[in-house]
GROMACS .gro file of C-alpha atoms in nm:
model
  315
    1UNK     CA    1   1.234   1.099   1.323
    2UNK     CA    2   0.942   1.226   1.131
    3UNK     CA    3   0.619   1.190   1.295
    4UNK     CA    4   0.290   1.392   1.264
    5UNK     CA    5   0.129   1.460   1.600
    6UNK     CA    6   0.185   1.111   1.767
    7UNK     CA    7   0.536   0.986   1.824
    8UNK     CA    8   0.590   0.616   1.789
    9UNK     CA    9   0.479   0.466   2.102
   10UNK     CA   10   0.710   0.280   2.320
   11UNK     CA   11   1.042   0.335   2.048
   12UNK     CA   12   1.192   0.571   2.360
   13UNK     CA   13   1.258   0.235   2.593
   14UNK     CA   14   1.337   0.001   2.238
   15UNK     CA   15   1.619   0.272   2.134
   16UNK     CA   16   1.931   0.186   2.387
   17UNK     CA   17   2.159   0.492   2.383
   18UNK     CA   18   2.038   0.630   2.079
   19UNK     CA   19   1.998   1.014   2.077
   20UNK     CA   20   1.599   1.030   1.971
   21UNK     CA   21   1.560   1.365   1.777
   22UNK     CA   22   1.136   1.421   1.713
   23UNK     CA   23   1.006   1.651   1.432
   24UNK     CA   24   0.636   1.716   1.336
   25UNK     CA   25   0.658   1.923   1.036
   26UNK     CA   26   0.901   1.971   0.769
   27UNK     CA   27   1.004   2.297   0.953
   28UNK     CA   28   1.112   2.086   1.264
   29UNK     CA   29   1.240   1.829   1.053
   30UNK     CA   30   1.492   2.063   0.886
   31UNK     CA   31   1.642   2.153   1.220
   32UNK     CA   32   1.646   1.807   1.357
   33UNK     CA   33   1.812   1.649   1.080
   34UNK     CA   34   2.162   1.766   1.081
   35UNK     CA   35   2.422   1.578   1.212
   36UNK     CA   36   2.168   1.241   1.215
   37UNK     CA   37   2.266   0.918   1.073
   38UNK     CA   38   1.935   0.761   1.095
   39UNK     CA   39   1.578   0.857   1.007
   40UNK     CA   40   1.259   0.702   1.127
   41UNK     CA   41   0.991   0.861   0.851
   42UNK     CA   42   0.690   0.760   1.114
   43UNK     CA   43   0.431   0.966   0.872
   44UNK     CA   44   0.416   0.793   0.542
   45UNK     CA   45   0.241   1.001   0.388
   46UNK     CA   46   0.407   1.304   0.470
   47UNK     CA   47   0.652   1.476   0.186
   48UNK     CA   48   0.909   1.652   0.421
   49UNK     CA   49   1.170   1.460   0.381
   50UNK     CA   50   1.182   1.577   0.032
   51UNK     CA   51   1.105   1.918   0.103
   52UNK     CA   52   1.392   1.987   0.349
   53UNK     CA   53   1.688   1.817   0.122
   54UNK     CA   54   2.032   1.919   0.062
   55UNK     CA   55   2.314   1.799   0.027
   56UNK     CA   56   2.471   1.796   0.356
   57UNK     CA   57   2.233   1.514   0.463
   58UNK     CA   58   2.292   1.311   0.186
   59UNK     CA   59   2.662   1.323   0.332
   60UNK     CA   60   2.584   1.244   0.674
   61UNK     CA   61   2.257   1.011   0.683
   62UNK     CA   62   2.316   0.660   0.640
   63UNK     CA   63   1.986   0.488   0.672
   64UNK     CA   64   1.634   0.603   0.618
   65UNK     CA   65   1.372   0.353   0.756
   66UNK     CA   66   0.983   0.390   0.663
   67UNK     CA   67   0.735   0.273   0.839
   68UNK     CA   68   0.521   0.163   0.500
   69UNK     CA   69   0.530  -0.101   0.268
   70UNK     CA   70   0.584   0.172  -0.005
   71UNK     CA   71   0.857   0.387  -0.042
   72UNK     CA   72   0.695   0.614  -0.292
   73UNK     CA   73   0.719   0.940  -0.065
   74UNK     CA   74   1.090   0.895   0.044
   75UNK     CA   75   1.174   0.727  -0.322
   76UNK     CA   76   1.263   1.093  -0.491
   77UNK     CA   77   1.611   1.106  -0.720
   78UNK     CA   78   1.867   1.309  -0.461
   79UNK     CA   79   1.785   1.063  -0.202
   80UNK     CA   80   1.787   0.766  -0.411
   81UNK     CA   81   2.109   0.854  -0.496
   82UNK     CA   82   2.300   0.939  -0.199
   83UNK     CA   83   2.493   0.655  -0.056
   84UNK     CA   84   2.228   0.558   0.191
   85UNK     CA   85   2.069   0.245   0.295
   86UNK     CA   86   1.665   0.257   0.204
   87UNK     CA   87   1.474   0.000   0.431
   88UNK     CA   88   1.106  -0.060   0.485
   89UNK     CA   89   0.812  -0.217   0.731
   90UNK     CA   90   0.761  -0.517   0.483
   91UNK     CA   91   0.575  -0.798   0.653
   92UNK     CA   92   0.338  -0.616   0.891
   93UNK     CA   93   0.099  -0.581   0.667
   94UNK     CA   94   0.087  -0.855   0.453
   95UNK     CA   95  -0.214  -1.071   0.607
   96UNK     CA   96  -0.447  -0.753   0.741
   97UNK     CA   97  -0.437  -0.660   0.400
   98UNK     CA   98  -0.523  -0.998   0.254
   99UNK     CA   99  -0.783  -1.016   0.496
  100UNK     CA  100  -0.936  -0.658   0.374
  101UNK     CA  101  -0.890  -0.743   0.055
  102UNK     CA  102  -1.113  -1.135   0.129
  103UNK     CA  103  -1.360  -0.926   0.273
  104UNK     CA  104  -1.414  -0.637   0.014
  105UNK     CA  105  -1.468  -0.991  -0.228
  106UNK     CA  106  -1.728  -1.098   0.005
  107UNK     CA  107  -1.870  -0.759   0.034
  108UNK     CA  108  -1.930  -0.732  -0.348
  109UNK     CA  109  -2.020  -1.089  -0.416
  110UNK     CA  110  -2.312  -1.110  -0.088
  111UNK     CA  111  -2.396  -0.764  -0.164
  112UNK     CA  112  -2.378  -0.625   0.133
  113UNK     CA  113  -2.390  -0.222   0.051
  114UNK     CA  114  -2.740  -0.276  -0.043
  115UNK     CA  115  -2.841  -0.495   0.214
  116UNK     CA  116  -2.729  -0.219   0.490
  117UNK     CA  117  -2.870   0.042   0.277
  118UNK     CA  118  -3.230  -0.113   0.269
  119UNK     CA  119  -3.179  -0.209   0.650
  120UNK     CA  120  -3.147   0.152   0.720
  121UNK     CA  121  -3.477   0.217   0.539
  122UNK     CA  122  -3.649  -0.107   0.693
  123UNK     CA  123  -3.698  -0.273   0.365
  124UNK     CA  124  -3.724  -0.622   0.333
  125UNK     CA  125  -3.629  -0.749  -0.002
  126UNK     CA  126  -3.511  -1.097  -0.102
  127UNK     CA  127  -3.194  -1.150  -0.371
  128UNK     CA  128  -2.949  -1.382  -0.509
  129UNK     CA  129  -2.591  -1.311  -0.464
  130UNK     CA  130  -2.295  -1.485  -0.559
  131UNK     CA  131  -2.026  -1.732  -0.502
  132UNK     CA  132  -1.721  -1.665  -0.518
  133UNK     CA  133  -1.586  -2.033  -0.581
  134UNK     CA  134  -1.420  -2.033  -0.949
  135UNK     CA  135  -1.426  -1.664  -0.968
  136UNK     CA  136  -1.069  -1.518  -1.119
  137UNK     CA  137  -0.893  -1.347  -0.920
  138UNK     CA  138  -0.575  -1.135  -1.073
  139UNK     CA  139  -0.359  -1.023  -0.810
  140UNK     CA  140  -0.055  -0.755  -0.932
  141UNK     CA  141   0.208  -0.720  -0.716
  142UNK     CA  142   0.368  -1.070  -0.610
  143UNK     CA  143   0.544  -0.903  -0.326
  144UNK     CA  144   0.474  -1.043   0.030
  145UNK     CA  145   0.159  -0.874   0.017
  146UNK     CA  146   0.016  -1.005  -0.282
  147UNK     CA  147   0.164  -1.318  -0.195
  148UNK     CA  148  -0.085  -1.324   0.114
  149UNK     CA  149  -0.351  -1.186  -0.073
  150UNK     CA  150  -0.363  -1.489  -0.342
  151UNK     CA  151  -0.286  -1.719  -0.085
  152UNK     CA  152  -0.640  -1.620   0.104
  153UNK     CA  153  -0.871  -1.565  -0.199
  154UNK     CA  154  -0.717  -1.907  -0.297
  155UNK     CA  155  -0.821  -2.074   0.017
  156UNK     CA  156  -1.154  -1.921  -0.017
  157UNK     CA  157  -1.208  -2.090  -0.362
  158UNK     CA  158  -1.115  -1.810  -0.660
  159UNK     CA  159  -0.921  -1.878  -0.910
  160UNK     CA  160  -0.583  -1.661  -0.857
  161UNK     CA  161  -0.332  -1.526  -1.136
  162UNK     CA  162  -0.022  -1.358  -0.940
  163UNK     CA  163   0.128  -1.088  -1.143
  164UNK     CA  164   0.461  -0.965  -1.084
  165UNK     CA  165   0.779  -0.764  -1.256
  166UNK     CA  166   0.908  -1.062  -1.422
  167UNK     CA  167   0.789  -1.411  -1.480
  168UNK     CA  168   0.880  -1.718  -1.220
  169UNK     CA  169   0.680  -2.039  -1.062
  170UNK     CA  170   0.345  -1.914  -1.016
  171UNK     CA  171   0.392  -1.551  -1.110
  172UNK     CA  172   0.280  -1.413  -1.476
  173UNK     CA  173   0.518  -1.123  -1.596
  174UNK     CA  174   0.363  -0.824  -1.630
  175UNK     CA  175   0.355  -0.734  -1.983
  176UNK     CA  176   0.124  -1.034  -1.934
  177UNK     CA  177  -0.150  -0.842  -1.795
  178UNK     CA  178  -0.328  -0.726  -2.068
  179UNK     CA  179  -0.379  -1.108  -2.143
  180UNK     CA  180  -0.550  -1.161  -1.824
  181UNK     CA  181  -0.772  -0.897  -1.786
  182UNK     CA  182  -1.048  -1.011  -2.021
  183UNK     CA  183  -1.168  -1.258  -1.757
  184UNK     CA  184  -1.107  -1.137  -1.441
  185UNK     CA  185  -1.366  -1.110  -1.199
  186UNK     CA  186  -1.121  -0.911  -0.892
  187UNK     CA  187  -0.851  -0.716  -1.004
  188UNK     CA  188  -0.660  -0.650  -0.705
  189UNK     CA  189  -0.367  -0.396  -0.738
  190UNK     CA  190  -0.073  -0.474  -0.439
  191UNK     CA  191   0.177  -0.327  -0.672
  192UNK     CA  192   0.463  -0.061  -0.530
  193UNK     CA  193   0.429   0.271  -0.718
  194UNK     CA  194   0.712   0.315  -0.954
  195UNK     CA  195   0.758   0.410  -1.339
  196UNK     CA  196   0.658   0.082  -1.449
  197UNK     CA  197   0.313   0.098  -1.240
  198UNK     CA  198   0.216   0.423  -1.236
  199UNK     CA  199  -0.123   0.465  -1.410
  200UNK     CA  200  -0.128   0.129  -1.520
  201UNK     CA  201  -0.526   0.118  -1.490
  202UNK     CA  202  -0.626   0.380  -1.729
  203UNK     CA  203  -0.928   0.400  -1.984
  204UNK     CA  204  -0.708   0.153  -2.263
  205UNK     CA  205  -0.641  -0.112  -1.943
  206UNK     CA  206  -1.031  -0.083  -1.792
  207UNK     CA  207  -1.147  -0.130  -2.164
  208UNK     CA  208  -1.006  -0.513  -2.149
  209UNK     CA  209  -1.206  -0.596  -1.810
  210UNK     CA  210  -1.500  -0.757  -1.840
  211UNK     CA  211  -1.816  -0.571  -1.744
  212UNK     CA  212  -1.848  -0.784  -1.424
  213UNK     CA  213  -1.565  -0.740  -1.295
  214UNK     CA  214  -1.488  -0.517  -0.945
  215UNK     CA  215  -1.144  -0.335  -0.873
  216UNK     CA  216  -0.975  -0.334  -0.542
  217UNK     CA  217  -0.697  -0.126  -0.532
  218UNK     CA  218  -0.494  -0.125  -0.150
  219UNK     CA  219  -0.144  -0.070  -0.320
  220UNK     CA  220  -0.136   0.308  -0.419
  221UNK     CA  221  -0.359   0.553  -0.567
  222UNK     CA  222  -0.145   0.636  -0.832
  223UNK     CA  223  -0.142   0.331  -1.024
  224UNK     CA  224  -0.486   0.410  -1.132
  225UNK     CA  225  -0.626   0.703  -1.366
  226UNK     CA  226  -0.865   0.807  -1.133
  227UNK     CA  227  -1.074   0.989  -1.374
  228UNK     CA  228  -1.043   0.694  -1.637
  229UNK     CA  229  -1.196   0.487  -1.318
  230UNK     CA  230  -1.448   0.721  -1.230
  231UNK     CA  231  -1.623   0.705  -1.581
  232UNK     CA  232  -1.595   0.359  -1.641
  233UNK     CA  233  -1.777   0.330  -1.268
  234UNK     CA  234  -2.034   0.588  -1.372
  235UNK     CA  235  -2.132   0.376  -1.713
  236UNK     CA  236  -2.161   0.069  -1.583
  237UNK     CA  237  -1.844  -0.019  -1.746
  238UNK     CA  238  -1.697  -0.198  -1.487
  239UNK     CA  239  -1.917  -0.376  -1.183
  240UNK     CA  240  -1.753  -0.189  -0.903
  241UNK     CA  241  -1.455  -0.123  -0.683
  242UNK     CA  242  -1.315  -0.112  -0.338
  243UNK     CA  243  -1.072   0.176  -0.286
  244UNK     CA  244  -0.835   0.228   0.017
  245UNK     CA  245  -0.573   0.422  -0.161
  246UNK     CA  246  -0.649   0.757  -0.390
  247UNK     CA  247  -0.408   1.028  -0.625
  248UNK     CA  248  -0.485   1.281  -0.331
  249UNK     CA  249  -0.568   1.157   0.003
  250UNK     CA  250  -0.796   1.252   0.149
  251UNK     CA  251  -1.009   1.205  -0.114
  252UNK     CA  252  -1.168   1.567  -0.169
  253UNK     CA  253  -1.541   1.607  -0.064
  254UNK     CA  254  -1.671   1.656  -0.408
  255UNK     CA  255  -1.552   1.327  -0.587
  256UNK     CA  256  -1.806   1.166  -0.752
  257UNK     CA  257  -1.640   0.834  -0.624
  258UNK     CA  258  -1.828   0.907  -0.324
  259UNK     CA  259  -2.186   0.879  -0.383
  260UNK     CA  260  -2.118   0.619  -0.614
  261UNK     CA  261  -2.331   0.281  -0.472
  262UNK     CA  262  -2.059   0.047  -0.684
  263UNK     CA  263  -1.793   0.156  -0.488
  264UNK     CA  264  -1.665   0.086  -0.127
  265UNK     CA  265  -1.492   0.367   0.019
  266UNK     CA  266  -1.232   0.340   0.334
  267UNK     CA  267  -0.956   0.550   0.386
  268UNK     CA  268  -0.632   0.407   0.337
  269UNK     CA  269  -0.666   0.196   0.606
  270UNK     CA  270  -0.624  -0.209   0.458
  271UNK     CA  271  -0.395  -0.306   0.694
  272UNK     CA  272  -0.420  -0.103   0.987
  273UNK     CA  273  -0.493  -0.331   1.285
  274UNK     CA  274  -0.504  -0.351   1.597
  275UNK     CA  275  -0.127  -0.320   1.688
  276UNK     CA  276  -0.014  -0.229   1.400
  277UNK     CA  277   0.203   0.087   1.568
  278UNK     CA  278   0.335  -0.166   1.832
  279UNK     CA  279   0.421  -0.402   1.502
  280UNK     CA  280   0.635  -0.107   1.331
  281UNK     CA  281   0.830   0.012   1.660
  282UNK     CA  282   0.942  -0.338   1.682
  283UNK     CA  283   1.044  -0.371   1.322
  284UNK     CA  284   1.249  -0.057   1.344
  285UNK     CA  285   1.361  -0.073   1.684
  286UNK     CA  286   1.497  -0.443   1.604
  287UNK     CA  287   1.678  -0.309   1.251
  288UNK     CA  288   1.821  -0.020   1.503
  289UNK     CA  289   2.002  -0.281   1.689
  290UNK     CA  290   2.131  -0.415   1.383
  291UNK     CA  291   2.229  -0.066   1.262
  292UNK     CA  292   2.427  -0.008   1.634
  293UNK     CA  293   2.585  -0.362   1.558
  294UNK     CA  294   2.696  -0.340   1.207
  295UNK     CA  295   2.437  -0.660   1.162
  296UNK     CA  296   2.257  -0.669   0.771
  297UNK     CA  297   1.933  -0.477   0.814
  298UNK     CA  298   1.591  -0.633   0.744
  299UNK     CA  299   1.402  -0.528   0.436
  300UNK     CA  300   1.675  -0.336   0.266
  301UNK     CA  301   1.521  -0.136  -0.064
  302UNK     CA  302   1.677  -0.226  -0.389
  303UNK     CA  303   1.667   0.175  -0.460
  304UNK     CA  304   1.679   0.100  -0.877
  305UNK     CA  305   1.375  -0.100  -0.847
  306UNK     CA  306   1.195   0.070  -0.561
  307UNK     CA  307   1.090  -0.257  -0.343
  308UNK     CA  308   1.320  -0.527  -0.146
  309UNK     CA  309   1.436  -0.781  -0.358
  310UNK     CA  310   1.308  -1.134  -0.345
  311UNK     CA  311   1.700  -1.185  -0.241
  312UNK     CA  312   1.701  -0.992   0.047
  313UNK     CA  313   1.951  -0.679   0.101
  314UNK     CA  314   2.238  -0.622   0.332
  315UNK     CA  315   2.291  -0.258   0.479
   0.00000   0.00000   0.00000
């Protein structure tokens, strides 16, 4: 398994009699790798797997697991098209990142930047803020996790368009988008990176937003023209935006996105709780059984569309 620095705690006692083979670095991971039939890609956001490639491994792995939502690092052509089974950690994130996603909302509508900002300088100065009752919300990405994401800004009283590949009760298609954007208040972007998505907010997208409106983007950097984003932040173009998720992470010390008072920095982070490691072992460690048992595996990756399908998957 791929891991960077920290191995994943407690999957020695979850894996049986599985041989556990540990790899830091692509360097490691090139050694480690042959003769496996299973790899655990702990770091995410790591691009060995790619790096190290042949095609030996594509003859003698049969499952790669992730432990991510998105599959974008492990997603490259030779891989996708060896005959392995692609699975990910679907479902432990869903409802921390809902709940980041409710509170960046609340941050930008009760204005709280500022109000920290003129606490550190001992200012006392009186405002209105808003409500967010009967503001829109367009969420894109009707996965699980923008499922849970329109589900809580819905509680909390906005307005929620769910936006997803293709059409169905309650989800807009999304060649519908453009149609959407003129009064949204929230874009939120849940969506996995693939063709489709990538760079879908660019200056010709951000032109149809309203000037109120505030980005939150906790899907992947990617999807956005960063530079498109900056300027329309810069003029006033757009309200604001919370960003968890960046084209190169970390975000380099001389973005302007940084001293930017519209925009709420964190560092991809949305829905990294605590327990979130102990969530992932047990996700993998359970599919591991089902591996060992010939059992269908959890959250197998439709590898032509680059997220599970809404019907499931079987290993």
């Amino acid at each position: 398994m791929l891991h960077a620095g920290e191995a994943p705690p407690g999957l020695e006692a979850r894996a049986g009699d599985a041989r556990l083979r540990f790899a830091a670095d692509a360097d490691e991971l090139a050694g480690a790798l042959p003769g496996s039939d299973v790899l655990l890609t702990w770091d995410f956001t790591s691009d060995a797997v790619k790096e190290v490639w042949h095609d030996d491994l594509a003859r003698s792995l049969r499952w790669v697991h992730t432990a991510s939502a998105g599959v974008d690092r492990v997603a490259f052509p030779e891989l996708l098209a060896a005959p392995l089974t692609l699975t990910n950690s679907r479902g432990v994130f869903d409802r921390p990142i809902a709940e980041f996603v409710l509170g960046a909302v609340l941050a930008f509508a009760k204005d709280t930047a500022r109000s920290l900002a003129l606490q550190r300088d001992r200012t006392w100065r009186h405002r209105e803020t808003e409500t967010i009752v009967g503001r829109v919300a367009t969420v894109v990405g009707s996965g699980p996790i923008g499922q849970a994401i329109a589900q809580l800004l819905g509680a909390a009283g906005l307005d929620v368009r769910l936006v997803g590949r293709r059409a169905a009760d309650g989800v807009h298609a999304f060649d519908e988008l453009p149609g959407l954007l003129p009064d949204s208040d929230f874009l939120v972007l849940a969506a996995p990176l693939t063709g489709a998505t990538r760079g879908m907010l660019h200056s010709g997208t951000i032109a149809l937003l309203p000037e109120r409106a505030r980005l939150i983007n906790i899907g992947r950097g990617p999807l956005v023209v960063q530079d498109d984003l900056t300027a329309a932040l810069a003029s006033g173009r757009i309200a604001g935006a919370a960003l968890d998720v960046f084209e190169v992470e970390p975000l380099p010390a001389d973005s302007p996105l940084w001293t930017m008072e519209n925009v709420l920095i964190s560092p991809h982070m949305s829905g990294d709780v605590v327990g979130w490691k102990d969530m992932l072992v047990e996700l993998f460690a359970d599919n591991l059984e089902r591996y060992r048992t010939g059992r269908e595996l959890r959250n197998v990756v439709d590898k032509e569309r680059g997220y599970v399908s809404s019907s499931g998957g079987r290993a």
